[in-house]
mmCIF file of C-alpha atoms and ligand atoms in Angstrom:
data_model
loop_
_atom_site.group_PDB
_atom_site.id
_atom_site.type_symbol
_atom_site.label_atom_id
_atom_site.label_comp_id
_atom_site.label_asym_id
_atom_site.label_seq_id
_atom_site.Cartn_x
_atom_site.Cartn_y
_atom_site.Cartn_z
ATOM 1 C CA MET A 11 94.945 100.557 101.965
ATOM 2 C CA ILE A 12 94.374 100.769 105.726
ATOM 3 C CA THR A 13 94.759 104.176 107.347
ATOM 4 C CA THR A 14 94.497 104.954 111.075
ATOM 5 C CA HIS A 15 96.108 107.226 113.632
ATOM 6 C CA LEU A 16 97.872 104.322 115.382
ATOM 7 C CA LEU A 17 101.323 105.842 114.886
ATOM 8 C CA GLU A 18 100.230 109.484 115.162
ATOM 9 C CA GLY A 19 103.186 111.778 115.717
ATOM 10 C CA LYS A 20 105.764 108.999 115.836
ATOM 11 C CA THR A 21 109.148 108.819 114.130
ATOM 12 C CA VAL A 22 109.875 105.452 112.561
ATOM 13 C CA ILE A 23 113.165 104.054 111.188
ATOM 14 C CA VAL A 24 112.908 101.203 108.669
ATOM 15 C CA THR A 25 116.045 99.405 107.477
ATOM 16 C CA GLY A 26 116.049 97.872 104.013
ATOM 17 C CA SER A 27 113.106 100.025 102.948
ATOM 18 C CA SER A 28 113.664 100.354 99.181
ATOM 19 C CA THR A 29 111.596 97.348 98.083
ATOM 20 C CA GLY A 30 109.482 94.428 99.304
ATOM 21 C CA ILE A 31 108.521 94.066 102.940
ATOM 22 C CA GLY A 32 110.566 97.079 104.076
ATOM 23 C CA ALA A 33 108.951 99.374 101.534
ATOM 24 C CA ALA A 34 105.482 98.152 102.497
ATOM 25 C CA ILE A 35 106.249 98.732 106.185
ATOM 26 C CA ALA A 36 107.465 102.283 105.557
ATOM 27 C CA ILE A 37 104.353 103.168 103.562
ATOM 28 C CA ALA A 38 102.044 101.493 106.085
ATOM 29 C CA CYS A 39 103.627 103.446 108.965
ATOM 30 C CA ALA A 40 102.915 106.685 107.078
ATOM 31 C CA ASN A 41 99.357 105.555 106.381
ATOM 32 C CA HIS A 42 98.945 104.896 110.111
ATOM 33 C CA GLY A 43 99.883 108.478 110.983
ATOM 34 C CA ALA A 44 103.659 108.455 111.472
ATOM 35 C CA ARG A 45 105.117 111.987 111.581
ATOM 36 C CA ALA A 46 108.430 110.916 110.005
ATOM 37 C CA VAL A 47 109.824 107.785 108.365
ATOM 38 C CA VAL A 48 113.600 107.342 108.057
ATOM 39 C CA LEU A 49 114.167 105.168 105.011
ATOM 40 C CA HIS A 50 117.401 103.182 105.055
ATOM 41 C CA HIS A 51 118.642 101.744 101.771
ATOM 42 C CA LEU A 52 121.910 100.292 100.469
ATOM 43 C CA GLY A 53 123.005 103.038 98.066
ATOM 44 C CA GLU A 54 123.091 104.050 94.372
ATOM 45 C CA SER A 55 121.557 100.765 93.254
ATOM 46 C CA THR A 56 118.499 101.251 95.455
ATOM 47 C CA LEU A 57 118.080 105.032 95.178
ATOM 48 C CA ALA A 58 115.395 104.992 92.463
ATOM 49 C CA ASP A 59 113.286 102.457 94.359
ATOM 50 C CA VAL A 60 113.601 104.140 97.747
ATOM 51 C CA SER A 61 112.806 107.515 96.193
ATOM 52 C CA GLU A 62 109.471 106.098 95.034
ATOM 53 C CA VAL A 63 108.820 104.829 98.560
ATOM 54 C CA ALA A 64 109.682 108.285 99.911
ATOM 55 C CA GLU A 65 107.139 109.847 97.563
ATOM 56 C CA ARG A 66 104.407 107.520 98.835
ATOM 57 C CA VAL A 67 105.415 108.217 102.441
ATOM 58 C CA ARG A 68 105.159 111.959 101.813
ATOM 59 C CA ALA A 69 101.850 111.546 99.962
ATOM 60 C CA ALA A 70 100.528 109.895 103.120
ATOM 61 C CA GLY A 71 101.493 113.014 105.079
ATOM 62 C CA ALA A 72 104.733 111.920 106.731
ATOM 63 C CA HIS A 73 108.154 113.510 106.509
ATOM 64 C CA SER A 74 110.681 111.217 104.783
ATOM 65 C CA VAL A 75 114.458 111.067 105.288
ATOM 66 C CA LEU A 76 116.750 108.872 103.175
ATOM 67 C CA VAL A 77 119.843 107.263 104.722
ATOM 68 C CA GLU A 78 122.117 105.077 102.625
ATOM 69 C CA GLY A 79 124.715 102.605 103.780
ATOM 70 C CA ASP A 80 125.629 98.951 104.215
ATOM 71 C CA ILE A 81 123.667 97.773 107.262
ATOM 72 C CA ALA A 82 126.592 95.398 107.968
ATOM 73 C CA SER A 83 128.628 98.463 108.903
ATOM 74 C CA PRO A 84 128.050 99.855 112.420
ATOM 75 C CA SER A 85 128.454 103.392 111.072
ATOM 76 C CA THR A 86 125.211 103.031 109.112
ATOM 77 C CA ALA A 87 123.296 102.463 112.348
ATOM 78 C CA GLU A 88 124.839 105.636 113.794
ATOM 79 C CA SER A 89 123.774 107.541 110.655
ATOM 80 C CA LEU A 90 120.201 106.306 111.096
ATOM 81 C CA VAL A 91 120.085 107.627 114.659
ATOM 82 C CA LYS A 92 121.539 111.000 113.648
ATOM 83 C CA ALA A 93 119.081 111.324 110.733
ATOM 84 C CA ALA A 94 115.954 110.961 112.861
ATOM 85 C CA PRO A 95 114.186 114.350 112.775
ATOM 86 C CA TYR A 96 112.414 116.036 115.711
ATOM 87 C CA GLY A 97 114.966 114.667 118.223
ATOM 88 C CA ARG A 98 113.088 111.472 119.017
ATOM 89 C CA ILE A 99 112.947 107.873 117.723
ATOM 90 C CA ASP A 100 109.733 106.019 118.585
ATOM 91 C CA VAL A 101 110.001 102.920 116.395
ATOM 92 C CA LEU A 102 112.764 100.883 114.747
ATOM 93 C CA VAL A 103 111.851 98.211 112.237
ATOM 94 C CA SER A 104 114.954 96.089 111.690
ATOM 95 C CA ASN A 105 114.111 94.586 108.317
ATOM 96 C CA ALA A 106 117.221 94.627 106.099
ATOM 97 C CA GLY A 107 118.167 91.099 105.016
ATOM 98 C CA ILE A 108 119.385 88.945 102.152
ATOM 99 C CA CYS A 109 118.820 85.332 101.158
ATOM 100 C CA PRO A 110 121.006 84.340 98.171
ATOM 101 C CA PHE A 111 119.751 80.755 97.767
ATOM 102 C CA HIS A 112 122.738 78.376 97.492
ATOM 103 C CA ALA A 113 123.415 74.648 97.962
ATOM 104 C CA PHE A 114 125.157 73.796 101.236
ATOM 105 C CA LEU A 115 128.032 71.567 100.179
ATOM 106 C CA ASP A 116 129.698 74.209 98.011
ATOM 107 C CA LEU A 117 128.445 77.251 99.916
ATOM 108 C CA PRO A 118 131.306 79.786 99.726
ATOM 109 C CA HIS A 119 132.591 80.864 103.134
ATOM 110 C CA ASP A 120 132.482 84.547 102.143
ATOM 111 C CA LEU A 121 128.802 84.156 101.201
ATOM 112 C CA TRP A 122 128.100 82.576 104.625
ATOM 113 C CA ARG A 123 129.867 85.505 106.305
ATOM 114 C CA ARG A 124 128.030 88.125 104.217
ATOM 115 C CA VAL A 125 124.607 86.704 105.106
ATOM 116 C CA GLN A 126 125.558 86.675 108.820
ATOM 117 C CA ASP A 127 126.940 90.219 108.555
ATOM 118 C CA VAL A 128 123.824 91.663 106.903
ATOM 119 C CA ASN A 129 121.015 89.698 108.543
ATOM 120 C CA LEU A 130 122.282 89.232 112.111
ATOM 121 C CA ASN A 131 125.184 91.613 112.713
ATOM 122 C CA GLY A 132 123.280 94.353 110.859
ATOM 123 C CA ALA A 133 120.259 93.818 113.078
ATOM 124 C CA PHE A 134 122.480 93.957 116.188
ATOM 125 C CA TYR A 135 124.125 97.221 115.142
ATOM 126 C CA ALA A 136 120.812 98.905 114.323
ATOM 127 C CA VAL A 137 119.026 97.654 117.444
ATOM 128 C CA GLN A 138 121.877 98.611 119.773
ATOM 129 C CA ALA A 139 122.333 102.105 118.308
ATOM 130 C CA VAL A 140 118.611 102.897 118.324
ATOM 131 C CA ALA A 141 118.036 101.345 121.760
ATOM 132 C CA ASN A 142 120.720 103.641 123.184
ATOM 133 C CA ALA A 143 118.975 106.626 121.604
ATOM 134 C CA MET A 144 115.583 105.458 122.914
ATOM 135 C CA ALA A 145 117.084 105.017 126.403
ATOM 136 C CA ALA A 146 118.573 108.538 126.372
ATOM 137 C CA GLN A 147 115.484 110.413 125.167
ATOM 138 C CA ASP A 148 112.990 112.020 127.517
ATOM 139 C CA PRO A 149 110.829 110.177 128.259
ATOM 140 C CA PRO A 150 112.837 107.033 127.431
ATOM 141 C CA GLY A 151 111.196 104.238 125.492
ATOM 142 C CA GLY A 152 110.110 102.991 122.109
ATOM 143 C CA SER A 153 109.225 99.929 120.103
ATOM 144 C CA ILE A 154 111.683 97.744 118.193
ATOM 145 C CA VAL A 155 110.266 95.276 115.680
ATOM 146 C CA ALA A 156 112.636 92.849 113.953
ATOM 147 C CA ILE A 157 111.692 90.962 110.826
ATOM 148 C CA SER A 158 112.664 87.355 111.498
ATOM 149 C CA SER A 159 111.092 84.588 109.422
ATOM 150 C CA ILE A 160 109.305 81.254 109.341
ATOM 151 C CA SER A 161 112.862 80.171 108.648
ATOM 152 C CA ALA A 162 113.622 80.771 112.328
ATOM 153 C CA LEU A 163 111.489 77.702 112.960
ATOM 154 C CA MET A 164 112.164 75.493 109.949
ATOM 155 C CA GLY A 165 115.024 74.903 107.547
ATOM 156 C CA GLY A 166 115.602 75.277 103.836
ATOM 157 C CA ALA A 167 118.004 73.118 101.790
ATOM 158 C CA GLU A 168 119.413 76.185 99.994
ATOM 159 C CA GLN A 169 119.119 78.485 103.025
ATOM 160 C CA CYS A 170 121.656 76.986 105.458
ATOM 161 C CA HIS A 171 123.386 80.390 105.713
ATOM 162 C CA TYR A 172 120.060 82.266 106.121
ATOM 163 C CA THR A 173 117.931 80.262 108.564
ATOM 164 C CA PRO A 174 120.398 80.568 111.487
ATOM 165 C CA THR A 175 120.346 84.355 111.098
ATOM 166 C CA LYS A 176 116.545 84.467 111.274
ATOM 167 C CA ALA A 177 116.552 82.288 114.386
ATOM 168 C CA GLY A 178 119.191 84.633 115.773
ATOM 169 C CA VAL A 179 117.108 87.737 115.092
ATOM 170 C CA LYS A 180 114.122 86.201 116.921
ATOM 171 C CA SER A 181 116.371 85.305 119.855
ATOM 172 C CA LEU A 182 117.997 88.759 119.855
ATOM 173 C CA MET A 183 114.564 90.338 120.322
ATOM 174 C CA GLU A 184 113.770 87.989 123.223
ATOM 175 C CA SER A 185 116.984 88.872 125.068
ATOM 176 C CA CYS A 186 116.692 92.591 124.268
ATOM 177 C CA ALA A 187 113.137 92.511 125.608
ATOM 178 C CA ILE A 188 114.573 91.454 128.985
ATOM 179 C CA ALA A 189 117.546 93.826 128.839
ATOM 180 C CA LEU A 190 115.520 96.880 127.807
ATOM 181 C CA GLY A 191 112.093 96.393 129.382
ATOM 182 C CA HIS A 192 112.881 98.630 132.366
ATOM 183 C CA LEU A 193 113.610 101.468 129.905
ATOM 184 C CA GLY A 194 110.182 101.223 128.328
ATOM 185 C CA ILE A 195 111.657 99.730 125.154
ATOM 186 C CA ARG A 196 109.597 96.862 123.745
ATOM 187 C CA CYS A 197 111.257 94.309 121.422
ATOM 188 C CA ASN A 198 109.210 91.919 119.280
ATOM 189 C CA SER A 199 109.653 89.974 116.055
ATOM 190 C CA VAL A 200 107.441 89.179 113.099
ATOM 191 C CA LEU A 201 108.052 85.894 111.256
ATOM 192 C CA PRO A 202 106.905 86.135 107.638
ATOM 193 C CA GLY A 203 106.153 83.002 105.660
ATOM 194 C CA THR A 204 106.786 82.942 101.934
ATOM 195 C CA ILE A 205 106.218 86.519 100.829
ATOM 196 C CA GLU A 206 106.888 87.166 97.134
ATOM 197 C CA THR A 207 109.557 89.876 96.794
ATOM 198 C CA ASN A 208 112.888 90.382 95.025
ATOM 199 C CA ILE A 209 114.526 88.171 97.683
ATOM 200 C CA ASN A 210 112.838 85.036 96.300
ATOM 201 C CA ARG A 211 111.498 85.990 92.837
ATOM 202 C CA ASP A 212 113.973 83.687 91.059
ATOM 203 C CA ASP A 213 113.340 80.837 93.485
ATOM 204 C CA LEU A 214 109.571 81.118 93.020
ATOM 205 C CA ALA A 215 109.920 81.283 89.229
ATOM 206 C CA ASP A 216 110.049 77.467 89.326
ATOM 207 C CA PRO A 217 106.363 76.538 88.692
ATOM 208 C CA GLN A 218 106.617 73.245 90.614
ATOM 209 C CA LYS A 219 108.164 74.906 93.678
ATOM 210 C CA ARG A 220 105.559 77.663 93.527
ATOM 211 C CA ARG A 221 102.743 75.089 93.380
ATOM 212 C CA ASP A 222 104.251 73.044 96.240
ATOM 213 C CA MET A 223 104.717 76.138 98.445
ATOM 214 C CA THR A 224 101.194 77.449 97.733
ATOM 215 C CA ARG A 225 99.516 74.063 98.210
ATOM 216 C CA ARG A 226 100.589 73.890 101.873
ATOM 217 C CA ILE A 227 99.284 77.386 102.712
ATOM 218 C CA PRO A 228 95.720 77.157 104.155
ATOM 219 C CA ILE A 229 94.916 80.715 103.053
ATOM 220 C CA GLY A 230 95.660 79.502 99.518
ATOM 221 C CA ARG A 231 98.141 82.084 98.294
ATOM 222 C CA LEU A 232 101.705 83.276 98.785
ATOM 223 C CA GLY A 233 102.042 86.354 100.998
ATOM 224 C CA GLU A 234 102.319 89.962 99.863
ATOM 225 C CA PRO A 235 104.492 92.605 101.583
ATOM 226 C CA ASP A 236 101.488 94.432 103.044
ATOM 227 C CA ASP A 237 100.421 91.174 104.763
ATOM 228 C CA ILE A 238 103.519 91.700 106.949
ATOM 229 C CA ALA A 239 103.400 95.499 107.177
ATOM 230 C CA GLN A 240 100.098 95.602 109.080
ATOM 231 C CA PRO A 241 101.151 93.239 111.944
ATOM 232 C CA VAL A 242 104.399 95.239 112.185
ATOM 233 C CA VAL A 243 102.339 98.406 112.729
ATOM 234 C CA PHE A 244 100.490 96.589 115.531
ATOM 235 C CA PHE A 245 103.746 95.806 117.370
ATOM 236 C CA ALA A 246 105.016 99.345 116.667
ATOM 237 C CA SER A 247 101.883 100.931 118.116
ATOM 238 C CA ASP A 248 100.528 101.362 121.622
ATOM 239 C CA MET A 249 97.997 98.611 120.832
ATOM 240 C CA ALA A 250 100.898 96.282 121.687
ATOM 241 C CA LYS A 251 101.861 98.174 124.870
ATOM 242 C CA TYR A 252 102.032 94.935 126.906
ATOM 243 C CA CYS A 253 103.832 92.937 124.170
ATOM 244 C CA THR A 254 107.579 92.402 124.437
ATOM 245 C CA GLY A 255 109.705 89.381 123.643
ATOM 246 C CA ALA A 256 106.848 88.127 121.492
ATOM 247 C CA SER A 257 107.106 86.640 118.022
ATOM 248 C CA LEU A 258 104.220 86.589 115.576
ATOM 249 C CA LEU A 259 104.181 84.062 112.712
ATOM 250 C CA VAL A 260 102.495 85.621 109.674
ATOM 251 C CA ASP A 261 102.539 82.828 107.084
ATOM 252 C CA GLY A 262 99.000 82.136 105.893
ATOM 253 C CA GLY A 263 99.006 79.025 108.090
ATOM 254 C CA ALA A 264 101.930 77.304 106.329
ATOM 255 C CA ALA A 265 103.803 76.283 109.485
ATOM 256 C CA ILE A 266 100.894 74.222 110.871
ATOM 257 C CA SER A 267 100.017 72.578 107.569
ATOM 258 C CA LEU A 268 101.252 69.188 106.353
ATOM 259 C CA GLN A 269 99.003 69.100 103.294
HETATM 260 C C1 LIG B 302 111.599 82.803 104.068
HETATM 261 C C2 LIG B 302 111.008 81.514 103.551
HETATM 262 C C3 LIG B 302 110.573 81.700 102.127
HETATM 263 C C4 LIG B 302 111.717 82.247 101.281
HETATM 264 C C5 LIG B 302 112.307 83.482 101.939
HETATM 265 C C6 LIG B 302 113.518 83.992 101.202
HETATM 266 O O1 LIG B 302 112.070 82.640 105.353
HETATM 267 O O2 LIG B 302 111.989 80.497 103.604
HETATM 268 O O3 LIG B 302 110.104 80.472 101.595
HETATM 269 O O4 LIG B 302 111.216 82.564 100.003
HETATM 270 O O5 LIG B 302 112.694 83.174 103.253
#
């Protein structure tokens, strides 16, 4: 566990924070000194998990606030802004996302729409609501980190609904970086490789697929949520004060490997 004072005194909002990468990010922000972490989760089905994350955030010395709601609804983003304690939002990590693996030819249209609504529209609603709050606070400014994916750069046969959203999230950060730079709001994205979480546990249960995925990763293993959380803290912190519009691939070397 890495602890520093990188986020000392800051208030951080993390969407999709009940499990996986979002949970690891929330806990890491607390371990790096955050004063408060606003933990977004979907609702009843995620309450037990996010409550455990809240306990670990508090154990690390940060105040925790739970906010439930479907990130695909703009009202959830407004609730996140209202829930931020101490009257200031320093960091937003836009993480919430789904990837229900499905073949393309019979991909249901409502499933396509749901993945767009959660992964891309949800990111837009959260980023816009928090950016407005960051612009209005005194002094204005903050850091927005979106969780894109290696899938922004390469496709997946059963991810035709998902990969466009991850490319869109990366692009959203690049345009927001231009639109918001004069307000002191930095916008960057982290692109995880194959990180084992609930999102892909079934997919990776196939031993052959697991072997094939791992074989092409120079570091020699699939990623873990904390492998993503630490680079996110970098972008969230003042160590990245001259970084905006950047995207950081965190994939164990998979994207450059043909082996
Ligand atoms: C990532 C990448 C991984 C997959 C997850 C769901 O972008 O494609 O291989 O497991 O998405």
